[in-house]
CSV table of C-alpha atoms in Angstrom, one decimal:
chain,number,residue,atom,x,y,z
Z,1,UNK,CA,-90.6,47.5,58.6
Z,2,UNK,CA,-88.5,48.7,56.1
Z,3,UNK,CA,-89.2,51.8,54.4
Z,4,UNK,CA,-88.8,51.1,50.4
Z,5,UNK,CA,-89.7,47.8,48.9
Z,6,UNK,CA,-87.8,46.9,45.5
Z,7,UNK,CA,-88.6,43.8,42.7
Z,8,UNK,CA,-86.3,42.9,39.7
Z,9,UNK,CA,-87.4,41.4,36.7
Z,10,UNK,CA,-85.0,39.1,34.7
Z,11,UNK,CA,-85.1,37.9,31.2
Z,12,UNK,CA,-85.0,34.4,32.0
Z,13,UNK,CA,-84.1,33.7,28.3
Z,14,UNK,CA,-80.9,36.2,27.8
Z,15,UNK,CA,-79.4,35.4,31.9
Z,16,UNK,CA,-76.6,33.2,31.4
Z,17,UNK,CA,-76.5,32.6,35.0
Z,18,UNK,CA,-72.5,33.9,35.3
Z,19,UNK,CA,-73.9,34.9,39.1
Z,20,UNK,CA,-71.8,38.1,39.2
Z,21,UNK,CA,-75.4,39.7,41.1
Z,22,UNK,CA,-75.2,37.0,43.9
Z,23,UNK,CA,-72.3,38.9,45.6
Z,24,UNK,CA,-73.3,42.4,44.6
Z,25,UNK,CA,-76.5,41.8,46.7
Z,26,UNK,CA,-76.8,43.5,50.1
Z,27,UNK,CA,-79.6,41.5,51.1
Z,28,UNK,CA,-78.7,38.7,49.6
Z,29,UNK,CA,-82.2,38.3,47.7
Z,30,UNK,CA,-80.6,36.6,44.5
Z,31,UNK,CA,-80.2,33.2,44.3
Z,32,UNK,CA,-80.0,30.6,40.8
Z,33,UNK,CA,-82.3,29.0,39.9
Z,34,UNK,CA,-82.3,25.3,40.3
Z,35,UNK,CA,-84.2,25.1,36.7
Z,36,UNK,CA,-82.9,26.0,33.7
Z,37,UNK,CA,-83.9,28.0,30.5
Z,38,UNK,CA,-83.6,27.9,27.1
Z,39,UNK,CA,-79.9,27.8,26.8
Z,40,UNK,CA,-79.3,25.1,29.5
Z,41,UNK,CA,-78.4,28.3,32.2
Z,42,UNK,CA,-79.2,28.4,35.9
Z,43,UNK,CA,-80.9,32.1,35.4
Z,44,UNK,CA,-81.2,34.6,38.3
Z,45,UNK,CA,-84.1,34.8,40.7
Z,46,UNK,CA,-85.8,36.7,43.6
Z,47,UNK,CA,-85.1,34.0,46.2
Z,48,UNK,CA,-86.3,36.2,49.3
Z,49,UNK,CA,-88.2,38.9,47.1
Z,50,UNK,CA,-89.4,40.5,50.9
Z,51,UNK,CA,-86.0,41.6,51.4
Z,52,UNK,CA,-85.3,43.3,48.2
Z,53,UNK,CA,-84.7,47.3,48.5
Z,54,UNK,CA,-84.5,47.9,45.0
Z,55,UNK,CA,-80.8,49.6,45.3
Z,56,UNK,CA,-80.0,48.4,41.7
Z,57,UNK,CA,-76.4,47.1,41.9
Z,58,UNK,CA,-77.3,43.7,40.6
Z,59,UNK,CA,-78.2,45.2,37.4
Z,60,UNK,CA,-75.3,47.5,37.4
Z,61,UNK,CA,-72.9,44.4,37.6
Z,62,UNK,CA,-75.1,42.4,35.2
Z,63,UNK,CA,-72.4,41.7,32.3
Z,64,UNK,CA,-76.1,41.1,29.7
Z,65,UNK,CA,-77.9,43.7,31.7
Z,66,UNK,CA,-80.9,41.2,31.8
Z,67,UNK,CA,-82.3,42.9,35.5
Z,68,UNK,CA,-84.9,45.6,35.4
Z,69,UNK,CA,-85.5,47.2,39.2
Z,70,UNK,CA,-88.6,48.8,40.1
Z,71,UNK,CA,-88.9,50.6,43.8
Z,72,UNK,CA,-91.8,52.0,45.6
Z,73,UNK,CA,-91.4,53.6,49.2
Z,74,UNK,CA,-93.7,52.6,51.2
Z,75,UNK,CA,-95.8,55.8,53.9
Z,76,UNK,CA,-96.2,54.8,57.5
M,1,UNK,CA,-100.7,48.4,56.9
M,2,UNK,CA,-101.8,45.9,53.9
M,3,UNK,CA,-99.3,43.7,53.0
M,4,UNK,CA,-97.5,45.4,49.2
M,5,UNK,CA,-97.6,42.3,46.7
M,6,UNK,CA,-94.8,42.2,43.6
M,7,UNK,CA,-97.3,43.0,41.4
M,8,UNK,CA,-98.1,46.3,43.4
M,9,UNK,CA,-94.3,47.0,42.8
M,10,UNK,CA,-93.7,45.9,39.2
M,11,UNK,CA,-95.1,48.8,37.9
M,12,UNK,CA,-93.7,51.1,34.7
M,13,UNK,CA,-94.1,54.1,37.3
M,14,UNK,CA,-91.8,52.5,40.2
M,15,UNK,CA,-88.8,51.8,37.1
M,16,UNK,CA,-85.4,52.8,38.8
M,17,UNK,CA,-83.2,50.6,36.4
M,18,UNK,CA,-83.5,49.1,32.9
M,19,UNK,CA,-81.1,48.0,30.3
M,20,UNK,CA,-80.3,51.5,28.2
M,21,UNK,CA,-82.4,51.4,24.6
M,22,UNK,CA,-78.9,52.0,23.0
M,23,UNK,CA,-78.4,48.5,24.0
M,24,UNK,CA,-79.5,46.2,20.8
M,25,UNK,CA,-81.9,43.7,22.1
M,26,UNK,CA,-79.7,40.7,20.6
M,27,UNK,CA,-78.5,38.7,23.6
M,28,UNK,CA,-74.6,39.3,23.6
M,29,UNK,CA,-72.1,36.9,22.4
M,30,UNK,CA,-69.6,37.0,25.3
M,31,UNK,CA,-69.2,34.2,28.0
M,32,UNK,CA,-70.9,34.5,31.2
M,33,UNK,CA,-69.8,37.2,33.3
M,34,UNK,CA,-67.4,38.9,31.2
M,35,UNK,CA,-66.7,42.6,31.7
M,36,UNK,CA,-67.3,43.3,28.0
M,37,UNK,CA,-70.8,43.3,28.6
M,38,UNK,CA,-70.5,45.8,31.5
M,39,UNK,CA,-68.6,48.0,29.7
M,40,UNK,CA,-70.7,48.5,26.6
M,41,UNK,CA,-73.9,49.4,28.4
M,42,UNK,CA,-71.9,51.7,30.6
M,43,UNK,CA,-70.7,53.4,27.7
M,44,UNK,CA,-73.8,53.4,25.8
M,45,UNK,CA,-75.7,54.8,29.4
M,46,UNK,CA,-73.0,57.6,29.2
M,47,UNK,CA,-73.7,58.1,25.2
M,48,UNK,CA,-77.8,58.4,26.2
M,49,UNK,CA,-77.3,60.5,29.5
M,50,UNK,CA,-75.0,62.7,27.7
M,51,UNK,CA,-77.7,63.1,24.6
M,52,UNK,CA,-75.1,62.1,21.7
M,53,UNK,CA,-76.8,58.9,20.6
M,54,UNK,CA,-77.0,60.9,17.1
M,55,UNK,CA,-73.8,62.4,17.0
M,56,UNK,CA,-71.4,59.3,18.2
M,57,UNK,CA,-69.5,57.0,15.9
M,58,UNK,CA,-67.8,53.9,17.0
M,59,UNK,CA,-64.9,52.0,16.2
M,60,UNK,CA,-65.2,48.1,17.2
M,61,UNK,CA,-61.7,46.1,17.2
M,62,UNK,CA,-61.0,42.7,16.5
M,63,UNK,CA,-61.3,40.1,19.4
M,64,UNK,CA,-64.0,39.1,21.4
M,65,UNK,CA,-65.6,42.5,21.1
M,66,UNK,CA,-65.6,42.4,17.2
M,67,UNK,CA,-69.1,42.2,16.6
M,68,UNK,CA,-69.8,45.2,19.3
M,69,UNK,CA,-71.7,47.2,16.8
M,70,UNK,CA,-73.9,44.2,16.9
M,71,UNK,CA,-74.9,45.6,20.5
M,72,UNK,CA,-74.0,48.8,20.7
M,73,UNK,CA,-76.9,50.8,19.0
M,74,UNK,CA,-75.0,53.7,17.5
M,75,UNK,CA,-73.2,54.6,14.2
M,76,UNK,CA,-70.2,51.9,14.3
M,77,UNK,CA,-67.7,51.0,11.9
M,78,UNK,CA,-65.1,47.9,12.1
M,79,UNK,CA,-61.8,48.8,12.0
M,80,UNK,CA,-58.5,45.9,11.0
M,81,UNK,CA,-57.0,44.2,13.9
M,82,UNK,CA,-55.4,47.2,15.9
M,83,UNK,CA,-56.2,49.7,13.4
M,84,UNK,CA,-59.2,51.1,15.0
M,85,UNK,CA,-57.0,54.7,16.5
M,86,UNK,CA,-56.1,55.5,12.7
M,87,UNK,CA,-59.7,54.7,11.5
M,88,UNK,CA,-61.1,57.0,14.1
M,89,UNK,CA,-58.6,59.9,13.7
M,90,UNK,CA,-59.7,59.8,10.3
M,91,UNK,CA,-63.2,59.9,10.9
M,92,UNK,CA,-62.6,62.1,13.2
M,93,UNK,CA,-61.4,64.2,10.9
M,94,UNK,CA,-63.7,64.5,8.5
M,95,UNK,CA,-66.2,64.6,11.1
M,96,UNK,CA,-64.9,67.0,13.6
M,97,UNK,CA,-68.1,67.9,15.1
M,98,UNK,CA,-68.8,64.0,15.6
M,99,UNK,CA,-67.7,61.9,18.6
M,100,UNK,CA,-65.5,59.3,17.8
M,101,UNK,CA,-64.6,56.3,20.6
M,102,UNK,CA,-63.1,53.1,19.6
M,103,UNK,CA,-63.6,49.7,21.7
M,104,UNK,CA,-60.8,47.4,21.8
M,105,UNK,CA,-59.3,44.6,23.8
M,106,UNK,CA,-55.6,44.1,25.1
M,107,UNK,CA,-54.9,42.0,22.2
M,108,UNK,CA,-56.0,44.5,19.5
M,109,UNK,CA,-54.6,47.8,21.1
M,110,UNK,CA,-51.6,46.5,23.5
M,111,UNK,CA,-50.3,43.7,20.3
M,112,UNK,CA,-50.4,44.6,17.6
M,113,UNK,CA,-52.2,47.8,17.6
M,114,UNK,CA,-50.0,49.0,19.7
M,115,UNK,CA,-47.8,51.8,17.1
M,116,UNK,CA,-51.6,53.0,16.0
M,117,UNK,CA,-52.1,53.5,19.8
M,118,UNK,CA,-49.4,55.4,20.5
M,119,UNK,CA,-49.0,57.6,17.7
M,120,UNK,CA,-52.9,58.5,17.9
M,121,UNK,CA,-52.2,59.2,21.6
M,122,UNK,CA,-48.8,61.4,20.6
M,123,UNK,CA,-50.7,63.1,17.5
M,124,UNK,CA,-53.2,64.3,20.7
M,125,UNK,CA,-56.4,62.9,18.1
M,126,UNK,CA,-59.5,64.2,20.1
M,127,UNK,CA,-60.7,60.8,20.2
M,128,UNK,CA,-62.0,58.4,23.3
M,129,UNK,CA,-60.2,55.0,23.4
M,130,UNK,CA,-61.8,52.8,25.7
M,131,UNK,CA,-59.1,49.6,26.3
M,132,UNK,CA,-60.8,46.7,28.0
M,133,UNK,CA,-57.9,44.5,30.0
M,134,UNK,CA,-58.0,41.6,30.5
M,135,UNK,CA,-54.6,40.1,30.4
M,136,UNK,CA,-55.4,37.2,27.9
M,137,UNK,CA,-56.0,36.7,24.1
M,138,UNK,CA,-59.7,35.7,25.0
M,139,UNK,CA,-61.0,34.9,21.5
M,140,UNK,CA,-58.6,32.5,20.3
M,141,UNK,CA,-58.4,30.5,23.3
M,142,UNK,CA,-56.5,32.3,25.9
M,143,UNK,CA,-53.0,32.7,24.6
M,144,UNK,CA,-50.4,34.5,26.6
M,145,UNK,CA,-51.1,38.5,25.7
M,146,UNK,CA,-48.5,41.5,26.2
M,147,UNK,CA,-50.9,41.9,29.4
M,148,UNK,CA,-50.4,38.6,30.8
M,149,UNK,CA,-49.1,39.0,34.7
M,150,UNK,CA,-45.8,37.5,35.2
M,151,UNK,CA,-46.1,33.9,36.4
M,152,UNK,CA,-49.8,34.0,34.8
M,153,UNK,CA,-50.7,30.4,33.2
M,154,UNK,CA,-52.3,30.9,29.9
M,155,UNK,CA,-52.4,28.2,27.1
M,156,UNK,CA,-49.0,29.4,25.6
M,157,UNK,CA,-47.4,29.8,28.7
M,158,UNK,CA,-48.6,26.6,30.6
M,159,UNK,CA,-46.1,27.0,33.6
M,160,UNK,CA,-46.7,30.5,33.5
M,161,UNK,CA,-44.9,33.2,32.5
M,162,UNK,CA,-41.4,33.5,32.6
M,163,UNK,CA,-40.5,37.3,32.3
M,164,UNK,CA,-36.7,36.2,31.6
M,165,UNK,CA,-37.8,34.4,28.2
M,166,UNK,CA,-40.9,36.0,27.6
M,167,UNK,CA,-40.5,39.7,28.5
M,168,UNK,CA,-42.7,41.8,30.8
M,169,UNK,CA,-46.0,42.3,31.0
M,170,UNK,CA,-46.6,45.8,28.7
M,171,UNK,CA,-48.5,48.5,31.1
M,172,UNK,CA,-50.2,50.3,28.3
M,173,UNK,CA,-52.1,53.2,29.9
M,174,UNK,CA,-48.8,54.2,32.3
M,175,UNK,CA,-46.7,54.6,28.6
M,176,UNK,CA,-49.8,56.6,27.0
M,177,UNK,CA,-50.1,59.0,30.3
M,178,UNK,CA,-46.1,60.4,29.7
M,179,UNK,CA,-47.5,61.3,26.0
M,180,UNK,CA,-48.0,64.9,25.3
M,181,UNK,CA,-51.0,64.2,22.9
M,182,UNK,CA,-53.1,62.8,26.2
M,183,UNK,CA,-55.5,64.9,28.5
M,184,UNK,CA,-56.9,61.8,30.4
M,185,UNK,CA,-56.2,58.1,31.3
M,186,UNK,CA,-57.2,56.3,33.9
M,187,UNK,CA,-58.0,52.8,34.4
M,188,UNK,CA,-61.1,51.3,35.8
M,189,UNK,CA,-62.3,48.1,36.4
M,190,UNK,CA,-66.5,46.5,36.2
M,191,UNK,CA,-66.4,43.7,38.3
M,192,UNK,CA,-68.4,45.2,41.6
M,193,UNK,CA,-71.2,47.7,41.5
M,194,UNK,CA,-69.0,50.4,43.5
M,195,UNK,CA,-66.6,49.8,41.0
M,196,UNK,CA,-68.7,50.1,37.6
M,197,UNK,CA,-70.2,53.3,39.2
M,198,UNK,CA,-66.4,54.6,39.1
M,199,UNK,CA,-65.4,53.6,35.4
M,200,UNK,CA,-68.9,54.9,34.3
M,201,UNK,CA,-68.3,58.1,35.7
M,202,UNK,CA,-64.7,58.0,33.7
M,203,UNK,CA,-65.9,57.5,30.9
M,204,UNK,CA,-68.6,60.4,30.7
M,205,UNK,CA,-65.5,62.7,31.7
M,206,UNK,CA,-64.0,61.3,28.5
M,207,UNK,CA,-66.9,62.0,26.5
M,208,UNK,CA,-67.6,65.4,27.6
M,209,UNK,CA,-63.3,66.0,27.3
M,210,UNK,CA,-64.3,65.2,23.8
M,211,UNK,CA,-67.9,67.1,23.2
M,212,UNK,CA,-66.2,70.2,24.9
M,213,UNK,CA,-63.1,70.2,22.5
M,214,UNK,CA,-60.8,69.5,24.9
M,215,UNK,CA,-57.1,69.5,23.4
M,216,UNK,CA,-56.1,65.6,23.8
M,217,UNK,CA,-56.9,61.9,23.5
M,218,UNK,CA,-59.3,60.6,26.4
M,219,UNK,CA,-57.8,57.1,27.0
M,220,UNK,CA,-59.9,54.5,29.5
M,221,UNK,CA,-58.2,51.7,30.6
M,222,UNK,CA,-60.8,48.6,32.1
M,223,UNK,CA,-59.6,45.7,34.2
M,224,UNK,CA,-61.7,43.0,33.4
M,225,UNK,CA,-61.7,38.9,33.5
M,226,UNK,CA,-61.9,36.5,31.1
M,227,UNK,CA,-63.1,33.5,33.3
M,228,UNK,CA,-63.0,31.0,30.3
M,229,UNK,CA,-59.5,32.0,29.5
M,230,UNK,CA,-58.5,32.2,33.3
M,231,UNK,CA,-60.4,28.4,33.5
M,232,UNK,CA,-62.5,29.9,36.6
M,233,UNK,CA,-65.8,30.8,37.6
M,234,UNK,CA,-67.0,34.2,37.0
M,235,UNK,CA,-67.3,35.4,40.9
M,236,UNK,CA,-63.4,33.6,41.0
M,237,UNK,CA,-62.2,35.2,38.1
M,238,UNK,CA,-63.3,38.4,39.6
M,239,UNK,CA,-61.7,37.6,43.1
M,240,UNK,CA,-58.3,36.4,41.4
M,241,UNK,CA,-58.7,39.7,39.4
M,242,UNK,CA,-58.8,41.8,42.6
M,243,UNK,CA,-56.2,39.9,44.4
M,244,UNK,CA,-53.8,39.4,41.4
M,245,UNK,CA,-54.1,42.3,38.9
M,246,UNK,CA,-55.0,44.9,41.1
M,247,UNK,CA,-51.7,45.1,42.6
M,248,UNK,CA,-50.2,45.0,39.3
M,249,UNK,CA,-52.6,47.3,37.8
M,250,UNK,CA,-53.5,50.1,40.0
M,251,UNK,CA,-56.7,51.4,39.9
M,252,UNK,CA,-57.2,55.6,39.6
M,253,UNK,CA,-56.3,58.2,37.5
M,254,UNK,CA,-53.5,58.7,36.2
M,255,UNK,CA,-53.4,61.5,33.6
M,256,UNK,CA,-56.2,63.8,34.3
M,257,UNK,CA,-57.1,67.5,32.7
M,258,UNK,CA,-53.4,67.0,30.7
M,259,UNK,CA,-51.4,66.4,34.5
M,260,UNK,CA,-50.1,63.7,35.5
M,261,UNK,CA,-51.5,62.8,38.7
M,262,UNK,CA,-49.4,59.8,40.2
């Protein structure tokens, strides 16, 4: 099981859904969303949130920095 | 072990990463996925981690970037199209004990800004310049630039351009670097995580070049796209970037502590 567990939070309203995170993913967790939000943008989303590690680099690329990581690592 | 939910995770306590406060909350004008973004919070990250947020004044260009002191939540002035090295050396100036950076695009600083540029570089002004390259007059409607890549379409230069009637592309931070007046250039790009991690790291060095008094104009060059300009999606702006600009635009340092390093 992996060790450290991650989550990001995106403001739905301010993504403009450019998808510059999709390839910075290393565990491909990101996806965009088949809705869309208040500007008519696909907006970014946790497609598989189980394999997030919280390493940040989506919201290092993100051109609106809209992504907020959080991380825990998890005791066995 | 019990299963760890998201709300177990989304917690202020396990925060590794959030937009930097110096960041305005307005959303930004720029089109989706353009580097402009990317480079303001990076500088503004630097301007926080480095404890200036008081001390820093900005200059903002004209171009796509004009209203970057919409966004960029720090003392900021607006400086005439190109103008924004003189406005700076004279802030600078007056201000010596300030930190001065301007923010400007290839059309501001490489066009028509270009004599400001050069003489603020030659004049050694302890100023940061941070040039964000994208090859293309972006805000206009993505006119052929001094930047443009030979053989580049653009929507002056439909068939793209033709360096026998429309000259070469002008490699701005290469002619800085052989200035005297420069202690360090380099050119960056923001379009991968690996990549942003490099130009951030840049551009602290430039800022602390300038908090530490170092002799000499710190002068970033960033590679960036303009995917409406190009006519591309962001991710293939970014992979035309690396396969077409790159070469022409090597990435590194190039001027650094006053030597040249390649």
């Amino acid at each position: 099981m992996a060790k450290v567990r991650g989550a990001i939070v995106v403001d739905v309203e301010k993504c403009k859904g450019c998808g510059v995170c999709l390839p910075a993913c290393p565990t491909d967790v990101i996806d965009l969303a088949s809705e869309v939000n208040g500007k008519g943008y696909h907006y970014a989303f946790m497609n598989q949130p189980d394999e997030c590690i919280g390493c940040s680099n989506c919201a290092i690329v993100c051109p609106d920095g809209v992504i907020t990581v959080y991380k825990v690592k998890l005791n066995r | 072990m019990a299963e760890i939910t998201l709300q177990d995770i989304i917690k202020p306590e396990n925060l590794v990463y959030k937009k930097t406060d110096l960041m305005t909350d307005k959303p930004l004008s720029y089109c989706p996925g353009c580097g402009h973004g990317t480079a303001h919070r990076i500088t503004m990250e630097v301007i926080e981690e480095l404890n200036l947020a008081e001390d820093t004044i900005g200059v903002a260009p004209v171009g796509c970037s004009v209203l970057a002191y919409e966004f960029m939540n720090v003392d900021m002035t607006q400086a005439a199209h190109g103008r924004a090295p003189a406005v700076a050396t004279g802030i600078k100036r007056v201000w010596p004990n300030k930190v001065v950076f301007t923010y400007q695009g290839d059309g501001d600083l490489a066009a028509i800004g270009t004599s400001e540029t050069i003489h603020a570089c030659n004049r050694g002004e302890n100023i940061v310049i941070i040039f964000i390259n994208n090859g293309i007059y972006g805000m206009t409607g993505g006119q052929m630039a001094p930047t443009t890549l030979p053989g580049m379409k653009s929507s002056t230069s439909p068939y793209g351009r033709d360096v026998a009637m429309m000259g070469n592309p002008l490699k701005m931070t290469e002619l800085v670097a052989q200035l005297p007046g420069t202690y360090f250039v380099t050119r960056q790009a923001v379009h991968t995580p690996a990549a942003v991690r490099k130009a951030k790291k840049a551009i602290k060095k430039a800022f602390e070049n300038q908090r530490d008094c170092k002799p000499g104009l710190s002068f970033i060059e960033i590679v960036s796209n303009c995917n409406s300009g190009w006519k591309m999606t962001p991710t293939d702006a970014n992979k035309w970037m690396e396969e077409n600009m790159f070469p022409f635009y090597p990435m590194g340092d190039i001027k650094v502590d006053g030597q040249l390093v390649k």
